[in-house]
Coordinates of C-alpha atoms in Angstrom, one line a residue:
Chain A
M240 CA 49.6 -2.0 -5.5
I241 CA 47.9 0.6 -3.2
D242 CA 49.7 2.2 -0.3
I243 CA 48.0 4.6 2.1
K244 CA 49.8 6.3 5.0
N245 CA 48.2 8.5 7.6
L246 CA 45.3 9.5 5.4
Y247 CA 43.2 12.3 6.8
K248 CA 40.1 13.8 5.2
D249 CA 38.3 16.7 6.7
Y250 CA 35.1 18.2 5.5
E251 CA 33.9 21.6 6.7
R252 CA 33.0 20.5 10.2
T253 CA 33.7 16.8 10.3
R254 CA 36.7 14.6 10.0
A255 CA 35.8 11.7 7.8
L256 CA 39.2 9.8 8.0
H257 CA 41.4 9.9 11.0
G258 CA 44.9 9.0 9.7
I259 CA 44.2 5.6 8.3
S260 CA 47.0 3.5 6.8
F261 CA 46.9 0.3 4.9
S262 CA 48.5 -1.5 1.9
V263 CA 46.9 -3.6 -0.7
R264 CA 49.0 -6.3 -2.3
P265 CA 49.0 -6.7 -6.1
E266 CA 46.2 -9.0 -7.3
A267 CA 44.6 -8.9 -3.8
F268 CA 40.9 -9.0 -3.3
F269 CA 40.6 -6.3 -0.7
A270 CA 37.5 -5.2 1.2
L271 CA 36.8 -2.0 3.1
L272 CA 34.0 -3.0 5.5
G273 CA 31.9 -0.7 7.6
P274 CA 28.5 0.9 8.0
N275 CA 27.4 4.1 6.3
G276 CA 29.5 7.0 7.4
A277 CA 32.5 4.8 8.2
G278 CA 34.6 6.5 5.5
K279 CA 34.6 3.8 2.9
S280 CA 33.3 5.8 0.0
T281 CA 35.5 8.8 0.9
T282 CA 38.5 6.5 0.7
I283 CA 37.4 5.2 -2.7
E284 CA 36.8 8.8 -3.9
I285 CA 40.3 9.8 -2.8
L286 CA 41.9 6.7 -4.5
S287 CA 40.0 7.5 -7.7
T288 CA 41.3 11.1 -7.6
L289 CA 37.8 12.5 -7.2
K290 CA 38.4 14.0 -3.8
S291 CA 41.4 15.7 -2.3
K292 CA 43.1 14.4 0.8
T293 CA 43.7 16.7 3.8
A294 CA 46.9 14.9 4.8
G295 CA 48.8 11.7 4.3
T296 CA 50.2 9.9 1.3
V297 CA 48.4 7.8 -1.3
Q298 CA 50.0 5.6 -3.9
V299 CA 48.1 3.7 -6.5
A300 CA 49.8 1.3 -8.9
T301 CA 53.2 3.0 -8.2
H302 CA 51.8 6.5 -8.9
R303 CA 51.5 9.1 -6.2
L304 CA 48.3 11.0 -5.7
D305 CA 48.6 14.7 -6.5
E306 CA 51.8 14.1 -8.5
A307 CA 50.6 11.6 -11.2
D308 CA 46.8 11.7 -11.0
G309 CA 46.5 11.1 -14.8
A310 CA 48.5 7.9 -14.5
I311 CA 46.3 6.8 -11.6
R312 CA 43.2 7.4 -13.7
E313 CA 44.8 5.3 -16.5
A314 CA 45.3 2.5 -14.1
I315 CA 41.9 2.3 -12.4
G316 CA 38.4 1.3 -13.2
V317 CA 35.6 2.5 -11.0
V318 CA 32.1 1.1 -10.3
F319 CA 30.2 3.7 -8.3
Q320 CA 27.5 3.1 -5.8
T321 CA 24.8 4.2 -8.2
S322 CA 24.9 3.8 -12.0
A323 CA 26.8 6.6 -13.7
L324 CA 25.6 5.8 -17.2
D325 CA 23.2 8.0 -19.2
A326 CA 19.7 6.5 -19.1
T327 CA 18.7 8.0 -22.5
L328 CA 21.7 6.5 -24.3
T329 CA 22.2 2.9 -25.2
V330 CA 24.8 0.8 -23.4
R331 CA 26.9 0.9 -26.5
E332 CA 26.6 4.7 -26.9
N333 CA 27.6 5.0 -23.2
L334 CA 30.6 2.8 -23.7
E335 CA 31.7 4.6 -26.9
V336 CA 31.7 8.0 -25.1
R337 CA 33.7 6.6 -22.1
G338 CA 36.0 4.6 -24.5
A339 CA 36.9 7.9 -26.2
F340 CA 38.5 9.1 -23.0
Y341 CA 41.0 6.3 -23.2
S342 CA 41.7 6.0 -26.9
K343 CA 41.3 8.1 -30.1
D344 CA 41.1 5.0 -32.2
R345 CA 37.4 4.4 -32.8
S346 CA 37.8 0.9 -34.2
R347 CA 39.9 -0.1 -31.2
I348 CA 37.2 1.3 -28.9
R349 CA 34.6 -0.7 -30.8
R350 CA 36.7 -3.9 -30.5
R351 CA 37.2 -3.4 -26.8
I352 CA 33.4 -2.8 -26.3
D353 CA 32.8 -6.2 -28.1
E354 CA 35.3 -7.8 -25.8
V355 CA 33.8 -6.5 -22.5
A356 CA 30.3 -7.2 -23.8
D357 CA 31.2 -10.9 -24.2
E358 CA 33.1 -11.0 -21.0
I359 CA 30.4 -9.4 -18.9
D360 CA 27.6 -11.0 -20.9
I361 CA 25.8 -7.8 -21.9
R362 CA 25.6 -8.3 -25.6
E363 CA 21.8 -9.0 -25.5
F364 CA 21.2 -5.5 -24.2
L365 CA 24.1 -3.6 -25.7
D366 CA 21.9 -1.6 -28.0
R367 CA 19.1 -1.0 -25.5
R368 CA 18.8 2.3 -23.7
V369 CA 20.2 2.1 -20.2
G370 CA 17.0 3.5 -18.8
T371 CA 15.1 0.4 -19.9
L372 CA 17.4 -2.0 -18.2
S373 CA 16.8 -3.9 -14.9
G374 CA 19.0 -3.0 -11.9
G375 CA 21.2 -6.1 -12.4
Q376 CA 21.6 -5.4 -16.1
R377 CA 22.5 -1.8 -15.4
R378 CA 25.1 -2.9 -12.8
R379 CA 26.7 -5.3 -15.4
A380 CA 26.9 -2.4 -17.8
D381 CA 28.6 -0.3 -15.1
L382 CA 31.1 -3.1 -14.7
A383 CA 31.7 -3.3 -18.4
R384 CA 32.3 0.5 -18.4
A385 CA 34.9 0.1 -15.6
L386 CA 36.8 -2.5 -17.6
L387 CA 37.1 -0.5 -20.8
N388 CA 40.6 0.6 -20.1
R389 CA 41.8 -2.9 -18.8
P390 CA 42.4 -1.4 -15.3
E391 CA 45.1 -2.8 -13.0
V392 CA 43.0 -1.8 -10.1
L393 CA 39.2 -2.2 -10.0
L394 CA 37.4 0.0 -7.4
L395 CA 34.0 -1.3 -6.5
D396 CA 32.0 1.0 -4.3
E397 CA 29.1 -1.0 -2.9
P398 CA 28.5 -2.6 -6.3
T399 CA 25.6 -4.8 -5.2
T400 CA 23.6 -2.3 -3.0
G401 CA 20.0 -2.2 -3.9
L402 CA 20.1 -5.3 -6.1
D403 CA 17.8 -8.4 -5.6
P404 CA 19.6 -11.5 -4.3
R405 CA 19.8 -13.1 -7.8
S406 CA 21.3 -10.1 -9.4
R407 CA 23.7 -9.7 -6.5
E408 CA 24.8 -13.3 -6.9
R409 CA 25.3 -12.8 -10.6
I410 CA 27.4 -9.6 -10.2
W411 CA 29.4 -11.4 -7.5
R412 CA 30.2 -14.4 -9.7
L413 CA 31.3 -11.9 -12.4
V414 CA 33.6 -10.1 -10.0
L415 CA 35.2 -13.4 -8.9
K416 CA 35.6 -14.5 -12.5
L417 CA 37.3 -11.2 -13.5
K418 CA 39.6 -11.6 -10.6
R419 CA 40.6 -15.1 -11.5
R420 CA 40.9 -14.4 -15.2
H421 CA 42.7 -11.0 -15.2
R422 CA 44.5 -11.2 -11.9
M423 CA 43.6 -7.6 -11.2
T424 CA 43.6 -5.9 -7.8
I425 CA 40.1 -5.4 -6.6
V426 CA 39.2 -3.0 -3.9
L427 CA 35.6 -3.4 -2.7
T428 CA 33.6 -1.4 -0.2
T429 CA 30.6 -3.1 1.2
H430 CA 28.4 -3.4 4.3
Y431 CA 27.3 -6.9 3.3
M432 CA 29.2 -9.2 5.6
E433 CA 28.9 -12.3 3.3
E434 CA 30.6 -10.4 0.5
V435 CA 33.9 -10.1 2.3
N436 CA 34.1 -13.9 2.9
D437 CA 35.8 -14.2 -0.5
C438 CA 38.3 -11.4 0.2
D439 CA 41.9 -12.1 1.1
Q440 CA 42.4 -8.8 2.8
V441 CA 39.7 -6.9 4.9
V442 CA 40.0 -3.6 6.6
V443 CA 37.2 -2.8 9.0
L444 CA 36.4 0.9 9.2
H445 CA 34.4 2.5 12.0
E446 CA 33.9 6.3 12.2
G447 CA 36.9 7.0 10.0
R448 CA 39.3 4.7 11.9
I449 CA 40.6 1.3 11.1
V450 CA 39.5 -1.0 13.9
A451 CA 40.8 -4.3 12.4
E452 CA 42.8 -5.5 9.4
D453 CA 43.4 -9.1 8.3
S454 CA 42.1 -11.8 6.0
A455 CA 38.3 -12.5 6.4
Q456 CA 39.1 -16.0 7.8
R457 CA 41.6 -14.7 10.4
L458 CA 39.2 -11.9 11.5
R459 CA 36.5 -14.5 12.0
E460 CA 38.8 -16.7 14.0
R461 CA 39.9 -13.8 16.2
Y462 CA 36.6 -11.8 16.6
A463 CA 33.8 -14.2 15.8
H464 CA 32.9 -17.3 17.7
D465 CA 30.7 -20.2 16.7
K466 CA 27.7 -20.5 18.9
L467 CA 25.3 -23.2 20.1
L468 CA 21.7 -22.2 20.3
I469 CA 19.6 -24.4 22.5
T470 CA 15.8 -24.6 23.1
P471 CA 15.7 -26.2 26.6
A472 CA 13.4 -29.1 27.3
S473 CA 13.4 -28.2 31.0
P474 CA 13.9 -24.9 32.8
A475 CA 16.6 -26.5 34.9
L476 CA 19.1 -26.5 32.0
S477 CA 20.2 -22.9 32.5
S478 CA 21.1 -23.5 36.1
R479 CA 22.8 -26.8 35.3
L480 CA 25.0 -25.0 32.7
E481 CA 25.8 -22.3 35.2
R482 CA 26.8 -24.8 37.9
E483 CA 29.2 -26.4 35.5
G484 CA 30.7 -23.1 34.6
I485 CA 29.5 -22.9 31.0
D486 CA 28.9 -19.4 29.8
C487 CA 25.3 -19.0 28.5
H488 CA 23.0 -16.2 27.8
P489 CA 19.2 -16.3 27.3
L490 CA 18.3 -15.2 23.7
G491 CA 14.5 -15.1 23.6
A492 CA 13.3 -18.6 24.4
R493 CA 16.7 -20.1 23.6
L494 CA 20.0 -20.2 25.3
H495 CA 23.1 -18.9 23.5
I496 CA 26.4 -20.6 24.3
P497 CA 29.6 -19.4 22.7
V498 CA 31.8 -22.3 21.6
V499 CA 35.3 -22.4 20.2
S500 CA 34.4 -25.0 17.6
P501 CA 31.5 -27.1 16.3
F502 CA 33.1 -30.1 18.1
Q503 CA 32.8 -28.4 21.5
A504 CA 29.1 -27.8 20.6
I505 CA 28.6 -31.5 19.8
E506 CA 30.2 -32.5 23.1
L507 CA 27.8 -30.1 25.0
I508 CA 24.8 -31.5 23.1
Q509 CA 25.7 -35.0 24.1
R510 CA 26.3 -34.1 27.7
F511 CA 23.0 -32.3 28.2
E512 CA 20.9 -34.2 25.6
A513 CA 18.1 -35.0 28.1
D514 CA 17.5 -31.3 28.8
I515 CA 17.6 -30.2 25.1
E516 CA 14.5 -30.0 22.9
T517 CA 16.2 -28.5 19.8
F518 CA 19.6 -27.1 19.0
E519 CA 21.4 -25.2 16.3
I520 CA 25.2 -24.7 15.7
V521 CA 25.8 -21.3 14.1
K522 CA 29.2 -20.5 12.5
G523 CA 30.8 -17.2 13.5
T524 CA 30.1 -14.5 10.9
M525 CA 31.7 -11.3 9.8
D526 CA 28.8 -9.6 11.4
D527 CA 30.0 -10.9 14.8
V528 CA 33.4 -9.5 13.9
F529 CA 32.0 -6.1 13.5
L530 CA 29.9 -6.5 16.7
N531 CA 32.9 -7.5 18.7
L532 CA 35.1 -4.7 17.3
T533 CA 32.6 -1.8 17.6
G534 CA 30.0 -3.1 20.1
R535 CA 27.3 -2.6 17.4
T536 CA 26.1 -4.7 14.5
L537 CA 26.1 -3.2 11.0
S538 CA 22.4 -3.1 10.9
D539 CA 22.2 -1.2 14.2
H540 CA 24.6 1.3 12.9
D541 CA 22.8 1.8 9.5
A542 CA 19.5 2.2 11.3
S543 CA 20.9 4.9 13.6
V544 CA 22.5 6.7 10.6
A545 CA 19.2 6.5 8.7
Chain B
M171 CA 37.6 12.9 -27.0
M172 CA 35.8 16.2 -27.5
R173 CA 33.7 15.0 -30.5
P174 CA 32.1 12.0 -28.8
L175 CA 31.5 14.1 -25.7
L176 CA 29.8 16.8 -27.7
K177 CA 27.7 14.2 -29.5
R178 CA 26.8 12.7 -26.1
H179 CA 25.7 16.1 -24.8
M180 CA 23.5 16.8 -27.8
L181 CA 22.0 13.3 -27.8
I182 CA 20.9 13.4 -24.2
F183 CA 19.4 16.9 -24.7
L184 CA 17.6 16.1 -27.9
R185 CA 16.3 12.8 -26.7
D186 CA 14.7 14.5 -23.7
R187 CA 11.6 15.9 -25.4
W188 CA 10.5 17.7 -22.3
A189 CA 13.8 19.4 -21.9
V190 CA 13.6 20.6 -25.5
F191 CA 10.0 21.7 -25.1
F192 CA 10.7 23.7 -21.9
S193 CA 13.7 25.3 -23.7
F194 CA 11.2 26.6 -26.2
L195 CA 8.5 27.5 -23.6
S196 CA 9.1 31.2 -23.6
V197 CA 9.1 31.1 -27.5
V198 CA 5.7 29.4 -27.3
I199 CA 4.5 32.0 -24.8
I200 CA 5.6 34.9 -27.0
L201 CA 3.8 33.4 -30.0
F202 CA 0.7 32.9 -27.8
L203 CA 0.8 36.5 -26.5
F204 CA 1.4 37.8 -30.0
A205 CA -1.6 36.0 -31.4
F206 CA -3.9 37.4 -28.7
F207 CA -2.4 40.7 -27.7
L208 CA 0.9 41.9 -29.0
G209 CA -0.1 41.5 -32.6
S210 CA -2.9 43.9 -32.5
L211 CA -0.8 46.4 -30.5
H212 CA 1.8 46.2 -33.2
D213 CA -0.7 46.6 -36.0
A214 CA -2.0 49.7 -34.4
S215 CA 1.5 51.3 -34.4
V216 CA 2.0 50.8 -38.2
P217 CA 1.2 53.9 -40.2
E218 CA -2.6 53.9 -41.0
A219 CA -2.0 53.9 -44.8
F220 CA -0.1 50.6 -44.6
R221 CA -2.3 48.7 -42.2
G222 CA -3.4 45.3 -43.5
T223 CA -0.9 45.3 -46.3
A224 CA 1.7 42.6 -47.0
E225 CA 4.4 45.1 -46.2
A226 CA 2.9 45.7 -42.7
D227 CA 2.6 41.9 -42.2
Y228 CA 6.2 41.5 -43.2
L229 CA 7.3 44.1 -40.6
V230 CA 5.1 42.8 -37.8
N231 CA 6.3 39.2 -38.3
A232 CA 9.9 40.2 -38.7
W233 CA 9.6 41.9 -35.3
L234 CA 8.0 38.9 -33.8
F235 CA 10.4 36.3 -35.2
S236 CA 13.5 38.4 -34.4
G237 CA 12.4 38.4 -30.8
V238 CA 11.6 34.7 -30.9
L239 CA 14.9 33.9 -32.4
F240 CA 16.8 36.0 -29.8
V241 CA 14.9 34.5 -26.9
S242 CA 15.7 31.0 -28.1
T243 CA 19.5 31.8 -27.9
V244 CA 19.0 32.6 -24.2
T245 CA 16.6 29.9 -23.1
I246 CA 18.2 27.0 -25.0
P247 CA 21.6 27.3 -23.3
F248 CA 20.0 27.6 -19.9
G249 CA 17.8 24.5 -20.7
F250 CA 20.7 22.5 -22.0
L251 CA 23.1 23.3 -19.2
T252 CA 20.5 21.9 -16.8
F253 CA 22.1 18.6 -17.9
M254 CA 25.5 19.7 -16.5
V255 CA 23.9 20.1 -13.1
R256 CA 22.1 16.8 -13.5
D257 CA 25.4 15.1 -14.4
V258 CA 26.9 16.5 -11.2
E259 CA 24.0 15.3 -9.2
T260 CA 23.8 11.8 -10.7
G261 CA 27.6 11.2 -10.6
V262 CA 28.0 11.1 -14.4
L263 CA 30.5 13.8 -14.2
D264 CA 32.5 11.8 -11.6
D265 CA 32.5 8.9 -14.1
F266 CA 34.1 11.2 -16.6
F267 CA 36.5 12.6 -14.1
V268 CA 38.0 9.2 -13.2
T269 CA 39.3 8.9 -16.7
P270 CA 42.6 10.4 -17.9
A271 CA 40.7 13.1 -20.0
P272 CA 41.6 16.6 -18.8
R273 CA 38.8 17.9 -16.5
T274 CA 38.8 21.4 -18.0
R275 CA 38.1 19.9 -21.5
I276 CA 35.3 17.9 -20.1
V277 CA 33.7 20.9 -18.5
I278 CA 34.3 23.1 -21.5
S279 CA 32.5 20.5 -23.7
Y280 CA 29.3 21.5 -21.9
L281 CA 29.8 25.1 -22.9
L282 CA 30.6 24.3 -26.4
A283 CA 27.7 21.9 -26.7
A284 CA 25.4 24.7 -25.4
V285 CA 26.6 27.0 -28.2
I286 CA 26.2 24.4 -30.9
I287 CA 22.7 23.3 -29.8
S288 CA 21.6 26.9 -29.4
T289 CA 22.9 27.8 -32.8
G290 CA 21.5 24.7 -34.4
L291 CA 18.1 25.2 -33.0
G292 CA 18.4 28.9 -33.8
I293 CA 18.8 27.9 -37.5
V294 CA 15.6 25.9 -37.3
N295 CA 13.9 28.8 -35.7
L296 CA 15.1 31.1 -38.4
L297 CA 13.9 28.8 -41.1
V298 CA 10.5 28.5 -39.4
G299 CA 10.3 32.3 -39.1
M300 CA 11.2 32.8 -42.8
I301 CA 8.6 30.2 -43.9
V302 CA 5.9 31.9 -41.9
I303 CA 6.9 35.4 -43.1
F304 CA 6.7 34.1 -46.7
L305 CA 3.3 32.5 -46.2
V306 CA 1.9 35.6 -44.5
S307 CA 3.4 38.3 -46.6
S308 CA 5.1 36.7 -49.6
Y309 CA 8.3 38.4 -48.6
T310 CA 11.6 36.6 -48.1
L311 CA 14.7 37.8 -46.2
P312 CA 17.6 38.8 -48.4
V313 CA 20.4 36.2 -48.5
L314 CA 23.0 38.5 -46.9
T315 CA 20.5 39.3 -44.1
V316 CA 20.1 35.6 -43.5
F317 CA 23.9 35.1 -43.1
H318 CA 24.1 38.2 -40.9
I319 CA 21.3 36.8 -38.7
L320 CA 23.2 33.4 -38.5
A321 CA 26.3 35.2 -37.3
L322 CA 24.2 37.0 -34.7
V323 CA 22.6 33.7 -33.6
L324 CA 26.1 32.3 -33.0
F325 CA 27.2 35.5 -31.2
S326 CA 24.2 35.6 -28.9
S327 CA 24.4 31.8 -28.3
A328 CA 28.0 32.2 -27.2
I329 CA 27.2 35.1 -24.9
F330 CA 24.3 33.5 -23.2
S331 CA 25.8 30.0 -23.1
A332 CA 28.7 31.5 -21.2
L333 CA 26.3 33.3 -18.8
A334 CA 24.2 30.2 -18.3
Y335 CA 27.4 28.2 -17.7
V336 CA 28.5 30.6 -15.0
V337 CA 25.1 30.6 -13.3
M338 CA 24.6 26.9 -13.5
S339 CA 28.0 26.2 -12.1
F340 CA 26.7 27.6 -8.8
L341 CA 23.8 25.1 -8.7
R342 CA 23.8 21.7 -7.2
S343 CA 20.4 20.3 -7.7
M344 CA 17.8 19.8 -10.5
N345 CA 15.2 21.6 -8.3
A346 CA 17.3 24.7 -8.4
T347 CA 17.8 24.6 -12.2
G348 CA 14.0 24.2 -12.6
T349 CA 13.4 27.3 -10.6
L350 CA 16.1 29.2 -12.4
N351 CA 14.8 28.2 -15.9
T352 CA 11.3 29.3 -14.9
L353 CA 12.7 32.6 -13.8
V354 CA 14.7 33.1 -17.0
G355 CA 11.8 32.1 -19.2
T356 CA 9.5 34.6 -17.5
L357 CA 12.0 37.5 -17.3
I358 CA 13.5 37.2 -20.7
G359 CA 10.3 38.4 -22.4
F360 CA 10.4 41.6 -20.4
L361 CA 14.2 42.1 -20.5
A362 CA 14.2 41.8 -24.2
G363 CA 11.4 44.2 -24.7
I364 CA 9.0 41.7 -26.2
Y365 CA 6.2 41.2 -23.7
V366 CA 6.1 45.0 -23.2
P367 CA 7.8 47.1 -25.9
V368 CA 10.6 49.2 -24.5
G369 CA 8.8 52.4 -25.5
N370 CA 6.1 51.7 -22.9
F371 CA 8.7 52.1 -20.1
S372 CA 9.8 55.5 -18.8
S373 CA 13.0 56.7 -20.3
R374 CA 14.9 56.0 -17.1
V375 CA 13.7 52.3 -17.0
G376 CA 14.4 52.1 -20.7
S377 CA 17.9 53.4 -20.2
V378 CA 18.6 50.8 -17.4
L379 CA 17.2 48.0 -19.6
S380 CA 19.4 49.2 -22.4
L381 CA 22.4 48.5 -20.3
L382 CA 21.5 44.8 -20.1
P383 CA 22.8 42.3 -22.7
T384 CA 19.3 41.0 -23.2
L385 CA 17.9 44.2 -24.7
Q386 CA 21.1 45.1 -26.5
L387 CA 21.2 41.7 -28.3
S388 CA 17.5 41.7 -29.0
S389 CA 17.9 45.1 -30.5
L390 CA 20.7 43.9 -32.7
F391 CA 18.5 41.0 -33.9
R392 CA 15.7 43.4 -34.7
Q393 CA 18.0 45.8 -36.6
V394 CA 19.3 43.0 -38.8
Y395 CA 16.1 40.9 -39.1
M396 CA 13.8 43.9 -39.8
A397 CA 16.1 46.1 -41.9
D398 CA 14.5 44.9 -45.2
A399 CA 11.0 45.0 -43.8
L400 CA 11.4 48.6 -42.4
G401 CA 12.9 49.7 -45.8
T402 CA 10.1 48.1 -47.6
L403 CA 7.3 49.7 -45.5
Y404 CA 8.7 53.1 -44.7
G405 CA 10.8 53.7 -47.8
G406 CA 12.5 57.0 -47.3
A407 CA 10.1 58.1 -44.6
S408 CA 11.3 58.3 -41.0
A409 CA 10.7 55.3 -38.8
D410 CA 12.5 56.7 -35.8
G411 CA 9.5 56.7 -33.5
Y412 CA 8.6 53.1 -34.4
R413 CA 12.2 51.9 -34.1
L414 CA 12.6 53.4 -30.6
F415 CA 9.2 52.3 -29.3
F416 CA 9.7 48.7 -30.4
G417 CA 13.3 48.4 -29.3
V418 CA 14.9 48.3 -32.8
D419 CA 17.0 51.2 -31.6
L420 CA 18.1 51.9 -28.0
E421 CA 18.7 55.1 -26.1
I422 CA 20.6 55.6 -22.9
G423 CA 19.8 59.0 -21.3
G424 CA 18.5 60.3 -24.6
T425 CA 21.6 59.3 -26.6
L426 CA 21.0 56.8 -29.4
L427 CA 23.2 53.7 -29.3
P428 CA 24.8 53.1 -32.7
A429 CA 24.9 49.5 -34.0
W430 CA 28.7 49.3 -33.4
S431 CA 28.3 50.1 -29.8
L432 CA 25.8 47.2 -29.4
Y433 CA 28.4 44.9 -31.0
A434 CA 31.0 46.3 -28.6
F435 CA 28.7 45.7 -25.6
G436 CA 28.2 42.1 -26.9
A437 CA 31.9 41.5 -27.1
F438 CA 32.3 43.0 -23.6
W439 CA 29.7 40.6 -22.2
L440 CA 31.1 37.6 -24.0
A441 CA 34.6 38.3 -22.7
G442 CA 33.3 39.0 -19.2
F443 CA 31.2 35.8 -19.0
L444 CA 34.0 33.7 -20.5
V445 CA 36.5 35.1 -17.9
L446 CA 33.9 34.2 -15.2
S447 CA 33.5 30.7 -16.8
V448 CA 37.2 30.1 -16.5
V449 CA 37.1 31.2 -12.9
R450 CA 34.2 28.9 -12.2
L451 CA 36.1 25.9 -13.7
S452 CA 37.8 25.7 -10.3
R453 CA 34.5 24.4 -8.9
F454 CA 35.2 21.2 -10.7
K455 CA 38.7 20.8 -9.3
R456 CA 39.1 18.4 -6.5

């Protein structure tokens, strides 16, 4: 559905993308994961024909960028990082204006607005001005706008950034519902690790380069490990573990032991039960994936960028 | 696609009361200055025999409202096109650009909307001016003059919308547009010979100002708007001194500019700004 080969993007003094290549299967739920400045939004902007590429080839829904940009725009729906709807217009007025870009038939536009309003559950605030909506409601309106043209490819650029957990969850449920119902290809950029868990293809970007590409589950298996966190009952535990050749690192008052599975963790707990006060088995996360691939966590990186 | 977009542009402008208010700020300033300062200056320049008559009031108010009307055709396009910069800044334009609609048409819609809004509000301005003139002097503008003025409003709106579009296309932030609009609002009163009548300047400065589209168009507005009032007050007597002092007629290097030359200048500016607008469309390409 999307095919990118050796994509470079240069700004005046910086290179944002260093020859990245990847393909997105039809109906895939695809994630571009990385911190701020990794090149995620630049990639989305190139895919959505907003930015030019410096070099490389890009194909979206069988249409080549620079040769059939109009056809690409017909095939995509985009939710931007921040809401792009007019605050002083109602949601309906906003959708009518955007709908007119896709069809001249006003009654058809109105019907389509009704359809997406029901699907995204925005009917209750369809006639309210966007400026009066909550962040979550506004995001749903953005999603409705992106669906107006029944896109084959839905591009979501950090769609849940800045939302409260409840709104994030609601948006997320909607995205999953859309994927199931319409079997569309979804390309998501995010720096929330938990959001890529549902994705069947993940590309990890770091400073404009791809550092890993696989399914979320396989990336976790390869780059993230479960860990056992132990609060020792006696100070001797650390030296006992070392004597028995078990890799452990102090983590505050606790000991951090990488394990290949929860079963190994249970076995260790049983062996050293007398020296353990409390324990916790933590599943490997996508955050660990990023840490192992780049040597930094996403939150470290975002803090340094900020 | 164009009609809904034009409707959208007009709605977002007209629903923003502050934007509308600030577009009229220089008009408010002119009315304020006129009430406290310019009015008495003007009264003093009317022949002594006519001072305080309805004919003099007709002339003075025709001068005032022709200036107000002209200024609105400059400041409203600048005020409205602030929204184009805002749309760039907030990503609304990107949202339009990811649709199959041609980008040139989307960008041109802002220019068209500026002309329509400026002309529409110009009509309101004209009506207000006519009502005030009638209340003050019992005179009404001849019907043909009204149509002539409407054509001028459209002409001037087109010229200054194109200019505003070119200037705004260089700006990337709302802060910059705020500064620009303050500058335009302040300068326009001088450049149109309203805050200080052009006759107060030296002939050299007057000649330089007469080369600018602001004074040329404001002069055209006065010629049309005040024709009946001048005829009513002066009859067959010469009003040349008054006309030159108050910028009804313009001179460059002592040579009087005929009305047709002012239209020719206007057409030149319109063509020039439109060409520059087309050049600036490239800003919105990828």
